[in-house]
CSV table of C-alpha atoms and ligand atoms in Angstrom, one decimal:
chain,number,residue,atom,x,y,z
M,1,MET,CA,97.6,107.3,98.1
M,2,ASN,CA,94.8,105.2,99.7
M,3,VAL,CA,94.0,105.0,103.4
M,4,VAL,CA,91.9,102.2,104.9
M,5,SER,CA,90.8,102.5,108.5
M,6,VAL,CA,90.7,99.4,110.7
M,7,ASP,CA,88.5,99.6,113.7
M,8,THR,CA,88.6,96.7,116.2
M,9,PRO,CA,88.1,96.3,119.9
M,10,GLY,CA,91.9,95.8,120.0
M,11,GLY,CA,92.7,99.0,118.3
M,12,HIS,CA,92.1,101.6,115.5
M,13,TYR,CA,94.7,102.1,112.9
M,14,PRO,CA,95.3,103.3,109.4
M,15,ILE,CA,96.5,101.2,106.5
M,16,THR,CA,98.3,103.5,104.1
M,17,ILE,CA,98.8,102.2,100.5
M,18,ALA,CA,101.1,104.1,98.1
M,19,PRO,CA,104.0,103.5,95.7
M,20,GLY,CA,107.2,104.8,97.4
M,21,ARG,CA,105.6,104.7,100.8
M,22,LEU,CA,108.9,103.3,102.3
M,23,ASP,CA,110.3,106.8,102.1
M,24,ALA,CA,107.6,108.2,104.4
M,25,LEU,CA,107.9,105.7,107.2
M,26,ALA,CA,108.9,108.3,109.8
M,27,SER,CA,105.3,109.5,109.8
M,28,ALA,CA,104.1,106.2,111.3
M,29,ILE,CA,106.4,106.5,114.3
M,30,PRO,CA,104.5,107.9,117.4
M,31,ALA,CA,105.9,111.2,118.7
M,32,ASP,CA,106.7,109.8,122.2
M,33,ALA,CA,108.6,106.7,120.9
M,34,THR,CA,112.0,106.3,122.6
M,35,ARG,CA,113.5,103.8,120.2
M,36,ILE,CA,112.8,102.1,116.9
M,37,VAL,CA,113.5,98.4,116.6
M,38,LEU,CA,113.7,97.5,113.0
M,39,VAL,CA,112.9,93.8,112.6
M,40,THR,CA,113.6,92.3,109.2
M,41,ASN,CA,115.7,89.5,107.5
M,42,PRO,CA,118.9,89.6,105.5
M,43,THR,CA,117.1,89.2,102.1
M,44,ILE,CA,115.0,92.2,102.6
M,45,ASP,CA,117.7,94.1,104.4
M,46,ALA,CA,119.9,93.8,101.4
M,47,ILE,CA,117.3,95.3,99.1
M,48,TYR,CA,115.5,97.9,101.3
M,49,GLY,CA,117.4,98.2,104.6
M,50,ASP,CA,119.4,101.3,103.8
M,51,ARG,CA,116.4,103.1,102.4
M,52,VAL,CA,114.2,102.2,105.3
M,53,ARG,CA,116.8,103.2,107.9
M,54,GLN,CA,117.3,106.6,106.1
M,55,ALA,CA,113.5,107.1,106.0
M,56,LEU,CA,113.1,106.3,109.7
M,57,ALA,CA,116.0,108.6,110.6
M,58,ALA,CA,113.7,111.5,109.8
M,59,SER,CA,111.8,110.7,112.9
M,60,GLY,CA,114.8,111.7,115.0
M,61,LYS,CA,114.6,108.5,117.1
M,62,PRO,CA,117.5,106.2,117.7
M,63,LEU,CA,117.2,103.0,115.8
M,64,PHE,CA,118.8,99.6,115.9
M,65,ASP,CA,117.9,96.5,113.9
M,66,VAL,CA,117.4,92.8,114.5
M,67,LEU,CA,117.9,90.5,111.6
M,68,LEU,CA,116.0,87.2,111.8
M,69,PRO,CA,116.9,84.2,109.7
M,70,ASP,CA,114.8,84.1,106.5
M,71,GLY,CA,112.2,81.3,106.1
M,72,GLU,CA,109.1,79.7,107.5
M,73,GLN,CA,111.3,77.1,109.3
M,74,TYR,CA,112.6,79.9,111.5
M,75,LYS,CA,109.2,81.1,112.7
M,76,THR,CA,110.1,79.7,116.1
M,77,TRP,CA,110.6,80.4,119.7
M,78,GLU,CA,114.4,80.7,119.2
M,79,THR,CA,113.9,83.4,116.6
M,80,LEU,CA,111.5,85.2,118.8
M,81,GLN,CA,114.1,85.2,121.5
M,82,LEU,CA,116.5,87.0,119.2
M,83,ILE,CA,114.2,90.0,119.3
M,84,PHE,CA,113.8,90.0,123.1
M,85,ASP,CA,117.6,89.4,123.6
M,86,ALA,CA,118.4,92.4,121.5
M,87,MET,CA,115.8,94.7,123.0
M,88,LEU,CA,116.8,93.8,126.6
M,89,ARG,CA,120.4,94.2,125.8
M,90,GLN,CA,119.7,97.7,124.4
M,91,LYS,CA,117.6,98.5,127.4
M,92,CYS,CA,114.4,99.2,125.5
M,93,ASP,CA,111.6,100.6,127.6
M,94,ARG,CA,107.8,100.3,127.0
M,95,ARG,CA,107.9,103.2,124.6
M,96,ALA,CA,110.1,101.4,122.1
M,97,VAL,CA,108.4,100.8,118.8
M,98,ILE,CA,108.9,97.7,116.6
M,99,VAL,CA,108.9,98.2,112.9
M,100,ALA,CA,108.3,94.8,111.1
M,101,LEU,CA,109.7,95.0,107.6
M,102,GLY,CA,109.1,91.9,105.6
M,103,GLY,CA,106.6,89.2,104.6
M,104,GLY,CA,104.1,87.3,106.8
M,105,VAL,CA,106.8,85.4,108.6
M,106,THR,CA,108.6,88.6,109.8
M,107,GLY,CA,105.3,90.3,110.6
M,108,ASP,CA,103.9,87.4,112.6
M,109,ILE,CA,107.0,87.0,114.7
M,110,ALA,CA,107.7,90.7,115.2
M,111,GLY,CA,104.0,91.3,116.0
M,112,PHE,CA,104.1,88.6,118.7
M,113,ALA,CA,107.3,90.1,120.1
M,114,ALA,CA,105.5,93.4,120.3
M,115,ALA,CA,102.5,91.8,122.0
M,116,SER,CA,104.7,90.2,124.7
M,117,TYR,CA,107.7,92.5,125.3
M,118,MET,CA,107.0,94.1,128.7
M,119,ARG,CA,103.4,93.0,128.2
M,120,GLY,CA,102.9,94.9,125.0
M,121,ILE,CA,104.6,97.7,123.1
M,122,ARG,CA,103.5,99.5,119.9
M,123,PHE,CA,104.5,98.1,116.4
M,124,VAL,CA,104.2,99.1,112.8
M,125,GLN,CA,103.7,96.6,110.0
M,126,VAL,CA,105.6,97.3,106.8
M,127,PRO,CA,104.5,94.2,104.7
M,128,THR,CA,106.7,93.5,101.7
M,129,THR,CA,105.0,90.5,100.1
M,130,LEU,CA,101.6,90.6,98.4
M,131,LEU,CA,100.3,88.0,100.8
M,132,ALA,CA,101.4,90.1,103.7
M,133,GLN,CA,100.0,93.3,102.2
M,134,VAL,CA,96.5,91.9,101.6
M,135,ASP,CA,96.3,89.4,104.4
M,136,SER,CA,98.8,88.8,107.2
M,137,SER,CA,99.6,92.4,108.2
M,138,VAL,CA,95.9,93.3,108.7
M,139,GLY,CA,93.8,91.9,111.5
M,140,GLY,CA,96.2,91.4,114.4
M,141,LYS,CA,96.9,87.7,114.3
M,142,THR,CA,100.5,87.3,115.4
M,143,GLY,CA,102.5,84.3,116.4
M,144,ILE,CA,105.0,81.5,115.8
M,145,ASN,CA,105.0,77.8,114.9
M,146,HIS,CA,105.4,74.9,117.4
M,147,PRO,CA,107.0,71.6,116.3
M,148,LEU,CA,103.5,70.1,116.8
M,149,GLY,CA,101.6,72.7,114.7
M,150,LYS,CA,101.7,75.8,112.6
M,151,ASN,CA,100.8,79.1,114.2
M,152,MET,CA,100.0,77.4,117.5
M,153,ILE,CA,101.5,80.0,119.8
M,154,GLY,CA,100.5,83.6,119.5
M,155,ALA,CA,98.3,86.5,120.3
M,156,PHE,CA,95.7,88.8,118.8
M,157,TYR,CA,97.5,92.1,118.8
M,158,GLN,CA,96.9,95.0,116.5
M,159,PRO,CA,99.6,97.3,115.1
M,160,VAL,CA,99.5,101.1,115.4
M,161,ALA,CA,99.8,101.4,111.6
M,162,VAL,CA,100.2,99.4,108.4
M,163,GLU,CA,102.4,101.0,105.8
M,164,ILE,CA,102.2,99.4,102.3
M,165,ASP,CA,104.6,100.4,99.5
M,166,THR,CA,103.3,98.7,96.4
M,167,ASP,CA,106.6,99.3,94.6
M,168,VAL,CA,108.4,96.7,96.8
M,169,LEU,CA,106.5,94.0,95.0
M,170,ARG,CA,108.8,94.5,92.0
M,171,SER,CA,111.5,92.5,93.6
M,172,LEU,CA,109.3,89.6,94.5
M,173,PRO,CA,109.3,86.4,92.4
M,174,ALA,CA,106.4,85.9,90.1
M,175,ARG,CA,105.2,82.8,92.0
M,176,GLU,CA,104.9,84.9,95.2
M,177,ILE,CA,102.7,87.4,93.3
M,178,SER,CA,100.4,84.7,92.0
M,179,ALA,CA,100.1,83.2,95.4
M,180,GLY,CA,99.1,86.6,96.9
M,181,LEU,CA,96.6,87.1,94.1
M,182,ALA,CA,94.8,83.9,95.2
M,183,GLU,CA,94.0,85.6,98.5
M,184,VAL,CA,92.9,88.7,96.7
M,185,VAL,CA,90.3,86.9,94.5
M,186,LYS,CA,89.2,85.0,97.7
M,187,TYR,CA,87.8,88.3,99.1
M,188,GLY,CA,85.7,88.8,96.0
M,189,LEU,CA,84.4,85.3,96.3
M,190,ILE,CA,83.3,85.5,99.9
M,191,LEU,CA,82.1,89.1,100.1
M,192,ASP,CA,82.0,91.1,96.9
M,193,ARG,CA,80.8,89.9,93.6
M,194,GLU,CA,81.8,93.1,91.7
M,195,PHE,CA,85.3,92.8,93.0
M,196,PHE,CA,85.4,89.2,91.8
M,197,ASP,CA,84.3,90.4,88.3
M,198,TRP,CA,87.0,93.1,88.5
M,199,CYS,CA,89.7,90.6,89.3
M,200,GLU,CA,88.6,88.5,86.4
M,201,ALA,CA,88.9,91.4,84.0
M,202,ASN,CA,92.2,92.6,85.5
M,203,ALA,CA,94.0,89.3,86.0
M,204,GLN,CA,96.8,90.0,83.5
M,205,ALA,CA,97.3,93.6,84.7
M,206,LEU,CA,97.6,92.3,88.2
M,207,ARG,CA,100.2,89.7,87.3
M,208,ALA,CA,102.1,92.4,85.4
M,209,LEU,CA,102.1,94.6,88.5
M,210,ASP,CA,100.2,97.4,86.8
M,211,PRO,CA,100.4,100.1,89.5
M,212,GLN,CA,96.8,101.2,89.3
M,213,ALA,CA,95.4,97.7,89.2
M,214,LEU,CA,97.6,96.6,92.1
M,215,GLY,CA,96.8,99.6,94.2
M,216,TYR,CA,93.1,99.0,93.8
M,217,ALA,CA,93.3,95.3,94.5
M,218,ILE,CA,95.3,95.8,97.7
M,219,ARG,CA,93.0,98.6,98.9
M,220,ARG,CA,89.8,96.6,98.3
M,221,SER,CA,91.3,93.5,99.9
M,222,CYS,CA,92.4,95.5,103.0
M,223,GLU,CA,88.9,97.1,103.2
M,224,LEU,CA,87.2,93.7,103.0
M,225,LYS,CA,89.5,92.1,105.5
M,226,ALA,CA,89.2,95.2,107.8
M,227,TRP,CA,85.5,94.9,107.7
M,228,VAL,CA,85.4,91.2,108.6
M,229,VAL,CA,88.0,91.8,111.4
M,230,SER,CA,86.0,94.7,112.8
M,231,GLN,CA,82.9,92.4,113.1
M,232,ASP,CA,84.8,89.5,114.6
M,233,GLU,CA,88.4,90.2,115.8
M,234,ARG,CA,88.9,86.9,117.6
M,235,GLU,CA,87.3,84.5,115.1
M,236,SER,CA,84.3,83.5,117.1
M,237,GLY,CA,82.2,83.4,113.9
M,238,LEU,CA,82.2,85.5,110.8
M,239,ARG,CA,86.1,85.7,110.5
M,240,ALA,CA,86.1,82.0,109.6
M,241,ILE,CA,84.9,82.9,106.1
M,242,LEU,CA,88.4,84.2,105.4
M,243,ASN,CA,89.4,80.5,105.3
M,244,LEU,CA,87.6,79.9,102.0
M,245,GLY,CA,89.8,77.4,100.1
M,246,HIS,CA,92.0,76.8,103.1
M,247,THR,CA,90.6,73.4,104.2
M,248,PHE,CA,91.6,71.9,100.9
M,249,GLY,CA,94.7,74.2,100.7
M,250,HIS,CA,96.1,73.2,104.1
M,251,ALA,CA,95.7,69.5,103.1
M,252,ILE,CA,97.7,70.1,100.0
M,253,GLU,CA,100.5,72.0,101.9
M,254,ALA,CA,100.7,69.3,104.6
M,255,GLY,CA,100.2,66.4,102.3
M,256,LEU,CA,103.0,67.4,99.9
M,257,GLY,CA,105.2,68.7,102.7
M,258,TYR,CA,105.3,72.4,103.6
M,259,GLY,CA,107.1,74.5,101.1
M,260,LYS,CA,106.4,72.4,97.9
M,261,TRP,CA,103.6,74.6,97.0
M,262,LEU,CA,103.4,78.2,98.3
M,263,HIS,CA,100.5,78.7,100.7
M,264,GLY,CA,98.7,81.0,98.2
M,265,GLU,CA,99.1,78.5,95.4
M,266,ALA,CA,97.4,75.8,97.6
M,267,VAL,CA,94.7,78.3,98.5
M,268,GLY,CA,94.1,79.0,94.8
M,269,CYS,CA,93.6,75.4,94.1
M,270,GLY,CA,91.5,75.1,97.2
M,271,LEU,CA,89.2,77.9,95.9
M,272,VAL,CA,88.5,75.8,92.9
M,273,GLN,CA,87.8,72.7,95.1
M,274,ALA,CA,85.6,74.8,97.4
M,275,ALA,CA,83.6,76.1,94.4
M,276,GLU,CA,83.2,72.5,93.2
M,277,LEU,CA,81.9,71.5,96.6
M,278,SER,CA,79.6,74.6,96.7
M,279,ALA,CA,78.1,73.4,93.4
M,280,GLU,CA,77.6,69.9,94.9
M,281,VAL,CA,75.8,71.0,98.1
M,282,GLU,CA,74.9,74.6,97.9
M,283,GLY,CA,73.7,75.0,94.3
M,284,LEU,CA,76.5,77.3,93.0
M,285,PRO,CA,75.9,77.3,89.3
M,286,ARG,CA,78.4,75.2,87.2
M,287,GLU,CA,79.3,78.2,85.1
M,288,ASP,CA,80.4,80.0,88.2
M,289,VAL,CA,82.7,77.1,89.2
M,290,GLU,CA,84.3,77.4,85.7
M,291,ARG,CA,84.7,81.1,86.3
M,292,VAL,CA,86.6,80.4,89.5
M,293,ARG,CA,88.8,77.8,87.8
M,294,LYS,CA,89.6,80.2,85.0
M,295,VAL,CA,90.4,83.2,87.2
M,296,VAL,CA,92.6,81.1,89.5
M,297,ALA,CA,94.5,79.8,86.4
M,298,ALA,CA,94.7,83.3,84.9
M,299,LEU,CA,96.3,84.6,88.2
M,300,GLY,CA,99.0,81.9,87.8
M,301,CYS,CA,98.0,79.4,90.4
M,302,PRO,CA,97.5,75.6,90.0
M,303,VAL,CA,93.9,74.4,89.5
M,304,GLN,CA,94.6,70.7,89.6
M,305,ALA,CA,95.1,69.2,93.1
M,306,PRO,CA,97.9,66.7,93.8
M,307,ASP,CA,97.0,63.0,94.2
M,308,LEU,CA,97.4,62.4,98.0
M,309,GLY,CA,95.1,59.4,98.0
M,310,GLU,CA,91.4,59.7,99.1
M,311,GLN,CA,91.9,58.5,102.6
M,312,ARG,CA,94.9,60.8,103.2
M,313,TRP,CA,92.9,63.8,101.9
M,314,PHE,CA,90.2,63.2,104.5
M,315,GLU,CA,92.7,62.7,107.3
M,316,LEU,CA,94.5,65.9,106.4
M,317,MET,CA,91.3,67.9,106.2
M,318,LYS,CA,90.2,66.6,109.6
M,319,VAL,CA,93.3,67.7,111.4
M,320,ASP,CA,92.9,71.2,109.9
M,321,LYS,CA,92.7,73.7,112.8
M,322,LYS,CA,89.1,74.7,111.8
M,323,ALA,CA,87.8,71.1,111.9
M,324,ALA,CA,85.8,70.6,115.1
M,325,ALA,CA,85.5,67.2,116.8
M,326,GLY,CA,86.5,65.3,113.7
M,327,GLU,CA,83.9,67.0,111.6
M,328,ILE,CA,85.2,69.0,108.7
M,329,ARG,CA,83.7,72.5,108.5
M,330,PHE,CA,84.0,74.0,105.0
M,331,VAL,CA,83.6,77.6,103.9
M,332,LEU,CA,81.3,77.5,100.9
M,333,THR,CA,79.9,80.0,98.5
M,334,PRO,CA,76.2,79.4,97.5
M,335,GLU,CA,76.8,82.3,95.1
M,336,ILE,CA,79.8,84.4,94.1
M,337,GLY,CA,80.1,87.1,96.7
M,338,ARG,CA,78.5,85.3,99.7
M,339,ALA,CA,80.0,82.7,102.0
M,340,ILE,CA,78.7,80.3,104.7
M,341,THR,CA,80.3,77.6,106.8
M,342,ARG,CA,78.9,74.1,107.1
M,343,THR,CA,79.8,70.4,107.0
M,344,ALA,CA,79.4,68.4,103.9
M,345,PRO,CA,78.6,64.7,103.3
M,346,ASP,CA,81.7,62.6,102.5
M,347,GLU,CA,80.1,61.6,99.3
M,348,ALA,CA,80.1,65.1,98.0
M,349,VAL,CA,83.7,65.7,99.1
M,350,ARG,CA,84.7,62.5,97.2
M,351,ALA,CA,83.0,63.7,94.1
M,352,VAL,CA,84.9,67.0,94.3
M,353,LEU,CA,88.2,65.1,94.8
M,354,SER,CA,87.5,62.9,91.8
M,355,ARG,CA,87.0,66.1,89.6
M,356,THR,CA,89.9,68.1,90.9
M,357,VAL,CA,92.7,65.7,91.7
M,358,ALA,CA,95.2,65.3,88.8
S,401,NAD,P1,107.6,85.1,103.8
S,401,NAD,O1,107.5,86.1,104.9
S,401,NAD,O2,108.4,83.9,104.1
S,401,NAD,O3,108.2,85.8,102.5
S,401,NAD,C1,108.5,85.1,101.4
S,401,NAD,C2,109.9,85.3,100.9
S,401,NAD,O4,110.0,86.5,100.2
S,401,NAD,C3,110.9,85.4,102.0
S,401,NAD,O5,112.1,84.7,101.6
S,401,NAD,C4,111.2,86.9,102.1
S,401,NAD,O6,112.4,87.2,102.7
S,401,NAD,C5,111.0,87.3,100.7
S,401,NAD,N1,110.6,88.7,100.5
S,401,NAD,C6,109.7,89.4,101.2
S,401,NAD,N2,109.5,90.6,100.7
S,401,NAD,C7,110.3,90.6,99.6
S,401,NAD,C8,110.4,91.6,98.6
S,401,NAD,N3,109.7,92.7,98.5
S,401,NAD,N4,111.3,91.3,97.6
S,401,NAD,C9,112.0,90.2,97.5
S,401,NAD,N5,111.8,89.2,98.4
S,401,NAD,C10,111.0,89.4,99.5
S,401,NAD,O7,106.2,84.6,103.3
S,401,NAD,P2,104.7,85.3,103.2
S,401,NAD,O8,104.1,84.6,102.1
S,401,NAD,O9,104.8,86.8,103.1
S,401,NAD,O10,104.0,85.0,104.6
S,401,NAD,C11,103.7,83.7,105.0
S,401,NAD,C12,103.5,83.7,106.5
S,401,NAD,O11,102.4,84.5,106.8
S,401,NAD,C13,103.2,82.3,107.0
S,401,NAD,O12,104.0,82.0,108.2
S,401,NAD,C14,101.7,82.4,107.4
S,401,NAD,O13,101.4,81.6,108.6
S,401,NAD,C15,101.6,83.8,107.7
S,401,NAD,N6,100.2,84.4,107.6
S,401,NAD,C16,99.7,85.1,108.7
S,401,NAD,C17,98.5,85.6,108.6
S,401,NAD,C18,97.9,86.4,109.7
S,401,NAD,O14,96.8,86.8,109.7
S,401,NAD,N7,98.8,86.8,110.6
S,401,NAD,C19,97.7,85.4,107.4
S,401,NAD,C20,98.2,84.7,106.4
S,401,NAD,C21,99.5,84.2,106.5
S,402,ZN,ZN1,95.8,82.2,103.5
């Protein structure tokens, strides 16, 4: 079992990582909780619902569940209301505790419900996708989509605990694993050269869900994200480095239409493009660009970007949330293990597109 502590102005909490952790969920429920509201979706409920309800019963608290429709397209105001409707109907007071069981979509919606129900109640994150385990469940960003933009409505709100069962990844499609691994290697690129080396050496073990490799990768990712978030909970500076690969990646997702590529797949490709740009303008050695390309491919993500047309690429990167006043701010790595943010000349970006677009 691994425990990582998160320490932010918005709250201190443990991330517990262990195979079989689902069976110990009762230990995450605060002693004074009046109710448990289990928020999940039918897909996850069918695989893990009974086991989780049984584990939570050991807390002795009454429980009811709220099933949300499955999919990013349901990360909406209407779905959020389902949680409030159920909780008000059940007369939940301020000591009710939400347990979010699922991927990033479930965690983001349930977290936002916790942030706003009666101005804030406690919640526990039980992430069940690799992306949610290494990224979305840690750091306190919660929210929903608006028809005019992704993740536009939300709150910074920290859970009281994150409970990670590495065994649940066995029921996840291989593509989802590869997508999550792109976010894992991202942490090495921005903050920890040794971890990058380790990911390179263990790419096959990770894809094969080797329990030890996976446990270590998740722990190290959570530690690195927890460190960044402790320095800059509300993204006024440092936290932006977590967006390495995301300016290119978001352009791919939006340009192809959301859902064509998984978010993590687009980020994987974006990591290669960001490495190319880092070579152009920050002197990242060419052999390191090739290492990035190789490791992204070895983790099972695409390394050739789709042909969106040069002008469209620029438009899409400019509407990225992180672009300020029409200027594109990129996260770049002058060397593996260190990240900066800066703008780059269009010429350099064009050179990168010509080398990375299929
Ligand atoms: P997701 O929540 O849609 O899950 C992907 C699919 O896998 C879903 O169909 C889900 O039901 C299914 N699933 C989940 N766990 C499973 C399991 N163990 N076995 C079988 N199937 C399982 O997608 P995601 O990739 O986990 O999360 C993406 C969301 O996360 C996006 O909305 C994104 O905006 C958000 N996100 C948030 C943050 C943050 O900091 N809050 C960071 C990154 C991403
Ligand atoms: Zn991401």
